[in-house]
Coordinates of C-alpha atoms and ligand atoms in Angstrom, one line a residue:
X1 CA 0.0 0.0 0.0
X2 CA 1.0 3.5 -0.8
X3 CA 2.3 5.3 2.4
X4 CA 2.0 9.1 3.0
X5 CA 1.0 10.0 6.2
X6 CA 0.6 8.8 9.5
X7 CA -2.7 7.7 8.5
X8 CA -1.8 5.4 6.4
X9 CA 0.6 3.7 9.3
X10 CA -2.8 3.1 11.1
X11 CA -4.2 1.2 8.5
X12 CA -1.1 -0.8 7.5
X13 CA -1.0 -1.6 11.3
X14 CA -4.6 -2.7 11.1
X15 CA -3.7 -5.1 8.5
X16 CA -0.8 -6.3 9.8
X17 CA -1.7 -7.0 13.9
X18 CA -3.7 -9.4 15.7
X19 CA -7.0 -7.4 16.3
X20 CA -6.0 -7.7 20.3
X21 CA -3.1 -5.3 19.3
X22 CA -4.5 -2.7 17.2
X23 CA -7.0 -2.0 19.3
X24 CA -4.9 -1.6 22.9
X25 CA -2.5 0.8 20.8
X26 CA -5.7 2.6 18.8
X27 CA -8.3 2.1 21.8
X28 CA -8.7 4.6 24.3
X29 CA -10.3 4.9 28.1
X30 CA -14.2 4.4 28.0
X31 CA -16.5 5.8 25.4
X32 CA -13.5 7.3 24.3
X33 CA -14.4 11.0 23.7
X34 CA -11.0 12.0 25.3
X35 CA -9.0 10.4 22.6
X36 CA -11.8 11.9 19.8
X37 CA -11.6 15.5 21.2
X38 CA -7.5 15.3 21.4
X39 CA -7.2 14.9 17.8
X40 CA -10.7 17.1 17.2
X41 CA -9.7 19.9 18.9
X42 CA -5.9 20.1 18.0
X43 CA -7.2 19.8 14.0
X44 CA -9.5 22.7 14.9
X45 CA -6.7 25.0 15.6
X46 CA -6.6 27.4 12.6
X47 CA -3.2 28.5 11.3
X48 CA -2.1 32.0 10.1
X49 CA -1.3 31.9 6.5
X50 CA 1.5 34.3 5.7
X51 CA 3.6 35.1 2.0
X52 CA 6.8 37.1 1.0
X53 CA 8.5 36.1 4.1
X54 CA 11.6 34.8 2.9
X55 CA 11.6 31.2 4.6
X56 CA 14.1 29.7 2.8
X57 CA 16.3 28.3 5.7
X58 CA 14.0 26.5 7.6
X59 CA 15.3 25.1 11.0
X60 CA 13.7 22.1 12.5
X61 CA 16.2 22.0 15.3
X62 CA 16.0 22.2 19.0
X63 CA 17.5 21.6 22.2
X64 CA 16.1 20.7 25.4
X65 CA 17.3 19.5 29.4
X66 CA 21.0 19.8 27.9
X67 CA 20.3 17.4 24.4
X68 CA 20.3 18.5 21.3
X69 CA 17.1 17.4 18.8
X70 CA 17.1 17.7 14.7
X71 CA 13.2 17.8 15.2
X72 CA 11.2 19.1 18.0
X73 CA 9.9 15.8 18.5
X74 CA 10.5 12.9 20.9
X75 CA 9.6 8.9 20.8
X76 CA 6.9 8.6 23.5
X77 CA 7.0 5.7 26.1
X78 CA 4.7 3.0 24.3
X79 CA 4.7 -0.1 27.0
X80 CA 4.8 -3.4 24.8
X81 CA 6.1 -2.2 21.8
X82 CA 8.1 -5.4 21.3
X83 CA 4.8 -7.1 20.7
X84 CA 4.1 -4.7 17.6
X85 CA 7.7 -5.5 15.9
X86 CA 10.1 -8.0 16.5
X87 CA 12.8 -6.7 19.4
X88 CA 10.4 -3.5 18.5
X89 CA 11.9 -1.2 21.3
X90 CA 15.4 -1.5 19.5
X91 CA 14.1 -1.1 16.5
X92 CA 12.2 2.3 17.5
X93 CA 15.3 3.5 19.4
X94 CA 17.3 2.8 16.5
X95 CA 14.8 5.0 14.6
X96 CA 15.3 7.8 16.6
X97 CA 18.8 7.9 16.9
X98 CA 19.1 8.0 13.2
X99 CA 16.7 10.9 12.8
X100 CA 18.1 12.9 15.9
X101 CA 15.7 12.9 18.5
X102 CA 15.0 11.3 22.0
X103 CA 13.5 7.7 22.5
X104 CA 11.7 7.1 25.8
X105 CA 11.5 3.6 26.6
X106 CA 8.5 2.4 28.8
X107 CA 8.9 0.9 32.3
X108 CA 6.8 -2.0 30.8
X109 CA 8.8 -2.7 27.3
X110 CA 9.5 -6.1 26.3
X111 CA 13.3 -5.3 25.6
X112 CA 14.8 -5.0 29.0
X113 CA 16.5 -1.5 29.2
X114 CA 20.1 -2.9 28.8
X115 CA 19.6 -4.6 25.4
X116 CA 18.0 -1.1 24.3
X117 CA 20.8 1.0 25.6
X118 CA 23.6 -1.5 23.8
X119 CA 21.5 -1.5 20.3
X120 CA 20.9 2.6 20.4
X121 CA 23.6 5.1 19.1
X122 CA 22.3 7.5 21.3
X123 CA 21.1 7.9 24.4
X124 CA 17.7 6.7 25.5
X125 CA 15.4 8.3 28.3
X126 CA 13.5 6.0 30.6
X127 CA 9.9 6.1 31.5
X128 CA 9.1 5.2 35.0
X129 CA 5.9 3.8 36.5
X130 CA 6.3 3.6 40.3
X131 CA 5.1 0.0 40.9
X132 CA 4.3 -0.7 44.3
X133 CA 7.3 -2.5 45.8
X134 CA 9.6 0.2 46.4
X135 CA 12.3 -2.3 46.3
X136 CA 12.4 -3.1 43.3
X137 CA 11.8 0.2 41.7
X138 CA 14.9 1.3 43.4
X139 CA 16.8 -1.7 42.1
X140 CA 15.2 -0.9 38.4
X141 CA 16.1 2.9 38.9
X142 CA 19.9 1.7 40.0
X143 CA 20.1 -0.3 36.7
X144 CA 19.5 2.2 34.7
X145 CA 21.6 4.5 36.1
X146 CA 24.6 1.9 35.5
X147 CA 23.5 1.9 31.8
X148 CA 24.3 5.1 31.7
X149 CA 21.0 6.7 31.5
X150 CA 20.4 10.4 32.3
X151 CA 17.1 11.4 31.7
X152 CA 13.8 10.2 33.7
X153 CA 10.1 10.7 32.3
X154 CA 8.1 10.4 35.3
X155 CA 4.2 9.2 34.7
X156 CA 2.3 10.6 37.4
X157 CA -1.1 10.4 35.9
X158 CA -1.8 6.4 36.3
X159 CA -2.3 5.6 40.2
X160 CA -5.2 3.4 38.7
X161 CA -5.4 2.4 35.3
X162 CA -8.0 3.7 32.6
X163 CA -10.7 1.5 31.6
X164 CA -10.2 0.4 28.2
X165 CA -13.5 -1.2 26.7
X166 CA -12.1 -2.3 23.5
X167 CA -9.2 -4.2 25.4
X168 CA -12.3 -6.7 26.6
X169 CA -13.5 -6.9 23.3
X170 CA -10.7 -7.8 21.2
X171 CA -9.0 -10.0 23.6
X172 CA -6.3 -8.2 25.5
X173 CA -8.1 -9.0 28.7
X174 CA -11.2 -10.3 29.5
X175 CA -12.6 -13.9 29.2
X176 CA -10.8 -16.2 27.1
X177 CA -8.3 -13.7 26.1
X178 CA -5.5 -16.3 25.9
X179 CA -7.4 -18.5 23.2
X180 CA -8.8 -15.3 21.2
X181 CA -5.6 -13.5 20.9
X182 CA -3.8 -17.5 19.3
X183 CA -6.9 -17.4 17.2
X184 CA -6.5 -13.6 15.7
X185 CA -2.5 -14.3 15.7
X186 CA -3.1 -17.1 13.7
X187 CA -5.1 -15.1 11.2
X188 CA -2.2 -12.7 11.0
X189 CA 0.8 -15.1 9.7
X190 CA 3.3 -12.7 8.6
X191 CA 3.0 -11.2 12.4
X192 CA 3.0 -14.7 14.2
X193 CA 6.5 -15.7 12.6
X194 CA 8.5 -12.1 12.7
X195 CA 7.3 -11.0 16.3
X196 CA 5.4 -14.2 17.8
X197 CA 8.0 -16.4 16.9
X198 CA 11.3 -14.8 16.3
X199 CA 10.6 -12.2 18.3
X200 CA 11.0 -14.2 21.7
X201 CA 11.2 -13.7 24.7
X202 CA 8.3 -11.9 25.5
X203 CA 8.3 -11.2 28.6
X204 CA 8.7 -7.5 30.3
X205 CA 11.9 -7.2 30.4
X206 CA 12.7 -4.4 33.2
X207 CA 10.4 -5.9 35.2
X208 CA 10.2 -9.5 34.6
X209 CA 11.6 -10.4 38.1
X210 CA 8.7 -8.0 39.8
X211 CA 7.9 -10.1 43.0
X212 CA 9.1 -12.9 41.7
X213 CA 7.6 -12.7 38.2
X214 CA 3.8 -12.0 38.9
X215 CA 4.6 -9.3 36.1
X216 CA 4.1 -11.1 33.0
X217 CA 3.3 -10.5 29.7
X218 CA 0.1 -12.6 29.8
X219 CA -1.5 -10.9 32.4
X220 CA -0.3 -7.7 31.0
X221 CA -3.1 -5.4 31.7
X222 CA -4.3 -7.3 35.0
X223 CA -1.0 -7.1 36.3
X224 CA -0.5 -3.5 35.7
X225 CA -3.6 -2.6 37.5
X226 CA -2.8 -4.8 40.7
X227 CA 0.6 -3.5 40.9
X228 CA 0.8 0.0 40.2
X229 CA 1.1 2.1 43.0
X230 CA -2.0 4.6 44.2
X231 CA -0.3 6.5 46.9
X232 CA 1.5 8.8 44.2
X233 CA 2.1 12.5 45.8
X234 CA 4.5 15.3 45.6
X235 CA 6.7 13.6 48.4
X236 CA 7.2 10.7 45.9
X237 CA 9.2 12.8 43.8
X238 CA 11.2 13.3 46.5
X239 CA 11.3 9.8 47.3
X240 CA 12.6 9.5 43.0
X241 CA 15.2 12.6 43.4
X242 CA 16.7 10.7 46.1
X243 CA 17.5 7.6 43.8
X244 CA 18.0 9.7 40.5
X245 CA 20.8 12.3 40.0
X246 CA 20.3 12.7 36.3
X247 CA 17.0 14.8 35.0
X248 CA 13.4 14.2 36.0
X249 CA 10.2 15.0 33.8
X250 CA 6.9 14.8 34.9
X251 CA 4.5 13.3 32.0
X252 CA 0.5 13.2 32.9
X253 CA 0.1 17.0 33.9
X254 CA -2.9 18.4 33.1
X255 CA -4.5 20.6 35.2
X256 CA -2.9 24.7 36.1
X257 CA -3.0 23.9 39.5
X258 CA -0.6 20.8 39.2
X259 CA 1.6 22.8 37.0
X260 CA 1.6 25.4 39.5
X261 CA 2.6 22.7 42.2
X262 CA 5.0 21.3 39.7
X263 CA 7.3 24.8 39.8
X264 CA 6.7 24.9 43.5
X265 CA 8.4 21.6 44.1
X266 CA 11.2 22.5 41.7
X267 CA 10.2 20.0 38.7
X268 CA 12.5 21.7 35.8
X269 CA 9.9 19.8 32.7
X270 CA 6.8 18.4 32.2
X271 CA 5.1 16.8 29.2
X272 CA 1.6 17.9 29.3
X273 CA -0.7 14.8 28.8
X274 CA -3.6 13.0 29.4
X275 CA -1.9 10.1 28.6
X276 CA -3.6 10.0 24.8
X277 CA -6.8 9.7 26.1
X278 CA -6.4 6.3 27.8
X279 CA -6.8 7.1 31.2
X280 CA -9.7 10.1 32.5
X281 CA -12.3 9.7 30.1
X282 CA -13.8 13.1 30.1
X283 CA -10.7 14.8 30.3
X284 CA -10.2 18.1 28.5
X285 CA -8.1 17.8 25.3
X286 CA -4.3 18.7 25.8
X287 CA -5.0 21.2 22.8
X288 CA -7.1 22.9 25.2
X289 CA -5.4 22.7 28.5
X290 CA -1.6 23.3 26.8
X291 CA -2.2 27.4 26.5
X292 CA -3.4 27.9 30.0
X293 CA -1.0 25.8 31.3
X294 CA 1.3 27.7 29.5
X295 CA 0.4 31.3 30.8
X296 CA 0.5 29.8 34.4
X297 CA 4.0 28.1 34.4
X298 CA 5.6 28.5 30.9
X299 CA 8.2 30.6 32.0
X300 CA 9.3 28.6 35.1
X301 CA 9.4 24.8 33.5
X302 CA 10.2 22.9 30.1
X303 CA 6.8 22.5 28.6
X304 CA 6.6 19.1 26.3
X305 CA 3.2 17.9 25.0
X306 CA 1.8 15.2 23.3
X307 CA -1.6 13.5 22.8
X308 CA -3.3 13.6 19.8
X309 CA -0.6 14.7 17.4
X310 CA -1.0 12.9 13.9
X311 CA 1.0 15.0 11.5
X312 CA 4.0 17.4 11.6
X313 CA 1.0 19.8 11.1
X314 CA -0.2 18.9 14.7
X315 CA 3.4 19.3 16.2
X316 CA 3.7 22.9 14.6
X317 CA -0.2 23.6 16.6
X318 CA 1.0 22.3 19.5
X319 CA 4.7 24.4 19.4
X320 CA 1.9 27.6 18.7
X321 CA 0.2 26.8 21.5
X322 CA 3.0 26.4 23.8
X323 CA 5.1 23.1 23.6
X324 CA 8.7 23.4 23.3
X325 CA 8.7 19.5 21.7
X326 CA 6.0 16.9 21.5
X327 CA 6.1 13.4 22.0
X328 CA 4.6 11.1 19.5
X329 CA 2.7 8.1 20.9
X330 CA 0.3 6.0 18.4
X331 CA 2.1 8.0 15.2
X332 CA 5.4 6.3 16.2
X333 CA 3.2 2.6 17.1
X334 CA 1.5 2.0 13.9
X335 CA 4.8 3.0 12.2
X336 CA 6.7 0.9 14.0
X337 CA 3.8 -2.0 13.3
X338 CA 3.6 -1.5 10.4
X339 CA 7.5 -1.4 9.1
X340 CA 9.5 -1.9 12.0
X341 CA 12.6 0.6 12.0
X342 CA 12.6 2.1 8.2
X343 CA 8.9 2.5 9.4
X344 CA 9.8 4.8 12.3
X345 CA 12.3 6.9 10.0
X346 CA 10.2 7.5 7.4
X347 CA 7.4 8.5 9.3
X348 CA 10.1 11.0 11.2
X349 CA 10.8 12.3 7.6
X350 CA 7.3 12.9 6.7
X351 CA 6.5 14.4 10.2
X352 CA 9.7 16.8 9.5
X353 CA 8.6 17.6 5.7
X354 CA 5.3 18.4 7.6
X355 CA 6.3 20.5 10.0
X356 CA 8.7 22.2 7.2
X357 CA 6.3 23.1 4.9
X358 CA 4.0 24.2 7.4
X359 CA 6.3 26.5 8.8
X360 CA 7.7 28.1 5.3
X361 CA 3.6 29.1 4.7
X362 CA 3.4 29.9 7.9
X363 CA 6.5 32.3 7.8
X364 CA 8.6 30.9 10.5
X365 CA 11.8 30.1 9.8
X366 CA 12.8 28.4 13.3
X367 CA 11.1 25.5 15.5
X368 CA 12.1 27.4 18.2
X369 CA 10.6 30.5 17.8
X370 CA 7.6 29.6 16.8
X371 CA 4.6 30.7 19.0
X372 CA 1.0 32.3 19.3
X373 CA 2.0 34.8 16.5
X374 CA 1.3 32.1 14.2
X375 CA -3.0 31.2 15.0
X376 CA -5.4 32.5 14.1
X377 CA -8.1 33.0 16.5
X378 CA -12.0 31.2 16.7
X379 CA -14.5 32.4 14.3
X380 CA -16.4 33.8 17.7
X381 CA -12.9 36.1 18.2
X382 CA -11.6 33.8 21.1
X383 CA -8.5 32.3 21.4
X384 CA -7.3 29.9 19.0
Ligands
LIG1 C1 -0.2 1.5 23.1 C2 0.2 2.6 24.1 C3 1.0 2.2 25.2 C4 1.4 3.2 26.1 N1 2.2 2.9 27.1 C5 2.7 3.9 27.9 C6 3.7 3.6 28.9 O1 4.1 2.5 29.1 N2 4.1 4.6 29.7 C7 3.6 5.9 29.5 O2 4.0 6.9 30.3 N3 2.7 6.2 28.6 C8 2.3 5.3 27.8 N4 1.4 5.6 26.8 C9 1.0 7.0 26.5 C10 2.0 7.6 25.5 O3 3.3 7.7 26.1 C11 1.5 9.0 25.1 O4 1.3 9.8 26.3 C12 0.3 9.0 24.3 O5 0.3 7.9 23.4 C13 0.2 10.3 23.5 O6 -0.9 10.4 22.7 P1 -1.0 10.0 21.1 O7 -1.0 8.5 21.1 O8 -2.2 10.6 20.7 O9 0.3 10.6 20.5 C14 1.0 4.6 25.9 C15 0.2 4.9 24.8 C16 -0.2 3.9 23.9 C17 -1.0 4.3 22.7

């Protein structure tokens, strides 16, 4: 099939997973009008149209928490992306090495965090879930710290985990959902051999050994839920600083008032998110929370965003409305589904040739200087 656009990576992805895995990377919490309104509203943002601006030199380039991007982009954690691709979390952090920009690896990835860091060219960041036995997250921060990694993406915005209806229905949890998912692997042959077979092990790797392996792949979802930890506060991140030297950012913030909290207790980034719509169902968009947030704390934190972003078009709305960078969750998962590591690149390069030629009609010359200047506001006059 003919690939374009990030689009088309859904549908290749469709065609190439078992049902059971298309639908927990495309599902979302509940009815899901959180996920609808995250790509409604960011599409709904209108941009200003300029000429005879003299764009030739476009920059794409960036630089955040002391690293250096060629796109104002980053991978976002994606837990089990080694079932969408064979070793698929090496193959994405491959990706993004090649193209110049971060790759955050999930707490919950099927490569363990040492076979990523040995395959990668560049550094990786990790994504932590604080699991409930304390131990064992400060034995899983400690090893990645030996592996060299600086950079920690806190996820503060799953101390339960979202209902996901779809995840019943198509066999990722729910009754029978060992027999259902060998049934719709079956039916999907050239998966079964690259990822089901070859693809081995499959178990989580960084936290494989959790309480004696009562993490496991085959629970996934059920296991997640029992063990993740619902006590989460603002002294946890103390609890984290005391076992992490490197950088900290806080992904799941939502809300002003969190922000707010966020600068008090000295959190230098945060990646504004509701998690692509898989957790509060009934959340606001992040298109819609990201400019308020941005007039209450922009000047005192790193903003990052993501959630919802589709095209380099969306990144370029999101930079307007106040992102510094924006982290691409599904985008980079049906890519990486669909066509393993060239898939990741190339859908890097479209989302840059995006972005680029949005900018040029746009007028703006640099990623990094591009703001509200560049919307146009709501038919009604209100803000973009
Ligand atoms: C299949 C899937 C698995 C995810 N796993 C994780 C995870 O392990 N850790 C995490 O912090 N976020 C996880 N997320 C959320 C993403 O990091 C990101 O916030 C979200 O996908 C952004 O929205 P988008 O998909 O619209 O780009 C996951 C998202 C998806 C779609």
């Amino acid at each position: 099939m003919i690939i374009s656009s990030a689009a088309d990576y859904r549908e290749a992805a469709r065609r190439r997973l078992p049902r059971f895995l298309f639908d927990y990377i495309d599902g979302g919490a509940g009815a899901e009008r959180t996920l609808a309104a995250n790509m409604a509203d960011l599409q709904s943002v209108t941009l200003r149209q300029r000429v005879m601006q003299g764009v030739a030199g476009v920059d794409l380039s960036t630089q955040w928490l002391g690293v250096a991007a060629d796109l104002p982009v980053l991978i976002a954690p994606i837990g089990m992306s080694g079932m969408f691709a064979r070793r698929g979390e090496v193959q994405g952090a491959r990706a993004a090495a090649k193209k110049g920009v971060p790759f955050i690896l999930s707490t919950l990835s099927v490569c363990p965090l040492e076979e990523v860091v040995a395959a990668s060219a560049r550094p990786i960041w990790l994504q932590l879930y604080m699991l409930k036995d304390r131990g064992f997250m400060e034995n899983m921060l400690a090893r990645a710290r030996a592996a060299g990694i600086e950079h920690l993406v806190f996820t503060v915005d799953l101390p339960a985990l979202g209902l996901r209806y779809r995840d019943a229905h198509s066999g990722m949890a729910g009754p029978f959902a060992p027999q259902r998912r060998l049934s719709q692997a079956l039916a999907k042959p050239a998966w079964a051999y690259d990822v089901g077979l070859m693809g081995r092990p499959h178990a989580l790797g960084n936290v494989a050994a959790y309480l004696g392996g009562a993490m496991k792949q085959k629970n996934y979802l059920r296991d997640i839920a029992a063990n993740v930890d619902p006590t989460l506060d603002w002294s946890t991140l103390d609890w984290v600083r005391a076992r992490w030297p490197g950088r900290i950012i806080l992904k799941g913030v939502l809300d002003e008032a969190d922000a707010r909290d966020a600068v008090r207790c000295g959190v230098e980034a945060i990646i504004v998110s509701n998690h692509g719509g898989r957790q509060l169902d009934g959340a606001p968009s992040v298109a819609r929370m990201l400019p308020r947030i941005a007039d209450a704390v922009g000047d005192d934190l790193l903003l990052l965003a993501d959630s919802g972003a589709r095209s380099g078009l969306d990144v370029l709305r999101l930079l307007a409305l106040g992102a510094k960078g924006v982290a691409l969750g599904r985008a980079y998962a049906y890519a990486l589904a669909a066509a393993g590591q060239g898939g990741v690149e190339n859908m890097l390069d479209i989302f840059a040739a995006e972005l680029r030629v949005g900018m040029m009609l746009c007028g703006v010359g640099e990623a990094k200087g591009v703001g509200r200047g560049i919307l146009i506001p709501k038919i009604d006059g209100s803000a973009p």
